[in-house]
Each structure stands twice: as C-alpha cells, then as structure tokens.
Amino acid sequence: GREPDAVADPPTGFGLAATLRESVAADDRLLIVRPDRGRADLEEGLVELGAEVRAVPFYRNRPAGNLSAVVSAVERGDFDAAVFGSPSSFVHLFGAAGERAVGIFSGLALVAIGPTTAEAIRDLGCAVAAVAVEPTDEGIANAVEAALGR
C-alpha cells in the first residue's frame, strides 16, 4: 500500500541508479535485496555514485518444474503471445526447449517487460515483438496489443 519513493527511468538497474543520482550521496550505505543470480547493474551504478553498497541474495532464481509442459503448449500453438517479466524467465523457458528453441519461439509474439529482458531474448536469437514502455499493467497490456497488431 505504499507508493515507491523512486521509479527507474528507464526501467533498468542502470536506470534506477540514474534516477537516484540526486538522492544518493557519497558514503551512503545502501542495501540491495536481489535474487542469487542476475545482473549487477544497479549495484554498479550506485557504487559509481560513491555509495557503499551491499547486495544480499534474498531468493533463488531457478526454473519452475513445469517448463516442459509450457514448452509443449507453445510448440502446439496454444498461445499467440508470451510476456516475459525478467531475462531469466525467458532464459529458463528457452533452455527447456533445447535445440528446437529458436524455431518454437519464432511462431510466438514475444513481449518483454523492459529493455533488459528484450536484450536477453534477442541475445538468444529470437525476435521481440514489443517492449513495454513501463513495467506496469497498462504498459504490458499496451505492449501485448502492439505485438498482436491491435
């Protein structure tokens, strides 16, 4: 129920560091609660501002147990579009598809929650149909509509 004190612009780790540029002073001590794996863009950006940063892995980022069923549904053509809310969500699903992954995902409109996720999708050889302008329900809905040509 609390509004955030800052929202990243653009919606990336480096974007959040840039957004905080005026608020973070040298020698501020900051805690970043993050997954055990992932990019260190926010941490690096805050260190560049002179902050003392401690990044604490708070949860594990690991694939779900039902990935093969999801891959099968994608391969059958059960979906017109798929929304990915993080780079790892695409990486895990792509990995579960194995050697057929690029072909399987080529028939699906891939929508990314932001530029970092879009980059991860492209890095694996797939096309991104749309990127949400902002990581909100409305931003994602607009990106899905754009991806589906509506």
Coordinates of C-alpha atoms in Angstrom, one line a residue:
G1 CA 0.0 0.0 0.0
R2 CA 3.0 2.4 0.0
E3 CA 4.0 4.3 -3.1
P4 CA 7.6 3.9 -4.2
D5 CA 10.0 6.8 -3.4
A6 CA 11.6 6.4 -6.8
V7 CA 10.8 4.6 -10.1
A8 CA 13.5 3.7 -12.6
D9 CA 13.6 5.7 -15.8
P10 CA 14.4 3.8 -18.0
P11 CA 13.2 0.7 -16.2
T12 CA 16.6 -1.0 -15.7
G13 CA 19.2 -1.3 -13.0
F14 CA 21.3 1.4 -14.5
G15 CA 18.1 3.5 -15.0
L16 CA 17.3 3.2 -11.3
A17 CA 20.8 4.3 -10.4
A18 CA 20.5 7.3 -12.7
T19 CA 17.1 8.1 -11.2
L20 CA 18.7 8.0 -7.7
R21 CA 21.7 10.2 -8.8
E22 CA 20.4 13.3 -7.0
S23 CA 19.3 11.4 -3.9
V24 CA 22.4 9.2 -3.2
A25 CA 25.4 10.9 -1.6
A26 CA 28.9 9.6 -1.4
D27 CA 29.3 7.2 1.5
D28 CA 25.6 6.5 1.8
R29 CA 25.2 2.9 2.9
L30 CA 22.7 1.0 0.7
L31 CA 21.2 -2.5 0.8
I32 CA 20.1 -4.2 -2.4
V33 CA 17.9 -7.2 -1.9
R34 CA 18.1 -9.3 -5.1
P35 CA 18.0 -12.8 -6.5
D36 CA 21.0 -15.1 -6.2
R37 CA 21.7 -14.7 -9.9
G38 CA 21.2 -11.7 -12.1
R39 CA 22.8 -8.6 -13.4
A40 CA 24.6 -6.2 -11.0
D41 CA 23.7 -3.1 -13.0
L42 CA 22.0 -1.3 -10.0
E43 CA 24.9 -2.2 -7.7
E44 CA 27.5 -1.0 -10.1
G45 CA 25.6 2.2 -10.9
L46 CA 25.3 3.1 -7.2
V47 CA 28.9 2.3 -6.5
E48 CA 29.8 4.7 -9.3
L49 CA 27.8 7.4 -7.4
G50 CA 30.1 6.8 -4.4
A51 CA 27.7 4.7 -2.3
E52 CA 28.7 1.8 -0.1
V53 CA 26.5 -1.0 -1.5
R54 CA 25.8 -4.4 0.0
A55 CA 23.8 -6.7 -2.3
V56 CA 22.2 -9.6 -0.5
P57 CA 20.8 -12.6 -2.3
F58 CA 17.4 -13.0 -0.9
Y59 CA 15.8 -15.6 -3.1
R60 CA 16.8 -18.2 -5.7
N61 CA 16.2 -17.7 -9.3
R62 CA 15.6 -21.2 -10.7
P63 CA 13.4 -22.8 -13.3
A64 CA 9.9 -24.0 -12.4
G65 CA 9.2 -27.7 -12.6
N66 CA 6.6 -27.4 -15.3
L67 CA 8.7 -25.9 -18.1
S68 CA 8.4 -28.9 -20.4
A69 CA 4.6 -28.6 -20.3
V70 CA 4.8 -24.9 -21.1
V71 CA 7.2 -25.6 -24.0
S72 CA 4.8 -28.3 -25.3
A73 CA 1.9 -25.8 -25.2
V74 CA 4.0 -23.2 -27.0
E75 CA 5.0 -25.7 -29.6
R76 CA 1.4 -26.8 -30.2
G77 CA 0.5 -23.1 -30.8
D78 CA -1.7 -22.7 -27.7
F79 CA -0.6 -19.1 -27.4
D80 CA -0.5 -16.0 -29.6
A81 CA 1.9 -14.1 -27.4
A82 CA 4.1 -14.6 -24.3
V83 CA 5.1 -11.9 -21.8
F84 CA 8.4 -12.2 -20.1
G85 CA 8.9 -10.3 -16.8
S86 CA 12.6 -10.9 -16.5
P87 CA 15.6 -12.1 -18.5
S88 CA 15.8 -15.3 -16.5
S89 CA 12.1 -16.2 -17.2
F90 CA 12.9 -16.3 -20.9
V91 CA 16.3 -18.0 -20.5
H92 CA 14.8 -20.8 -18.4
L93 CA 12.0 -21.5 -20.9
F94 CA 14.3 -21.2 -23.9
G95 CA 16.7 -23.6 -22.2
A96 CA 13.9 -26.1 -21.6
A97 CA 13.1 -26.1 -25.3
G98 CA 16.6 -27.3 -26.2
E99 CA 17.8 -27.3 -29.8
R100 CA 14.3 -26.5 -31.1
A101 CA 14.0 -23.3 -29.1
V102 CA 14.5 -20.7 -31.8
G103 CA 12.0 -22.4 -34.1
I104 CA 9.5 -22.9 -31.3
F105 CA 9.6 -19.3 -30.2
S106 CA 9.6 -17.9 -33.8
G107 CA 5.8 -18.5 -34.1
L108 CA 5.0 -16.6 -30.9
A109 CA 4.9 -12.8 -30.3
L110 CA 7.4 -12.3 -27.6
V111 CA 6.8 -9.3 -25.3
A112 CA 9.4 -8.0 -22.8
I113 CA 8.6 -6.1 -19.7
G114 CA 11.6 -3.8 -20.4
P115 CA 14.8 -3.3 -22.4
T116 CA 16.9 -5.7 -20.3
T117 CA 14.5 -8.6 -20.8
A118 CA 14.3 -7.7 -24.5
E119 CA 18.1 -7.8 -24.8
A120 CA 18.1 -11.3 -23.2
I121 CA 15.5 -12.5 -25.7
R122 CA 17.5 -11.1 -28.7
D123 CA 20.8 -12.5 -27.3
L124 CA 19.3 -16.0 -27.7
G125 CA 18.4 -15.4 -31.3
C126 CA 14.7 -14.6 -31.0
A127 CA 12.7 -11.6 -32.2
V128 CA 11.0 -9.3 -29.7
A129 CA 7.5 -8.3 -30.9
A130 CA 7.1 -5.5 -28.4
V131 CA 8.7 -4.0 -25.2
A132 CA 6.6 -2.4 -22.5
V133 CA 7.2 1.3 -22.2
E134 CA 6.8 1.0 -18.5
P135 CA 6.7 -2.1 -16.3
T136 CA 3.1 -1.6 -15.2
D137 CA -0.1 -3.5 -16.0
E138 CA -1.1 -0.8 -18.5
G139 CA 2.4 -0.7 -20.1
I140 CA 2.4 -4.5 -20.5
A141 CA -1.1 -4.6 -21.9
N142 CA -0.2 -1.9 -24.4
A143 CA 2.9 -3.9 -25.5
V144 CA 0.8 -7.0 -25.9
E145 CA -1.7 -5.1 -28.1
A146 CA 1.1 -3.7 -30.2
A147 CA 2.7 -7.2 -30.5
L148 CA -0.6 -8.6 -31.7
G149 CA -1.3 -5.7 -34.1
R150 CA -4.3 -4.4 -32.3

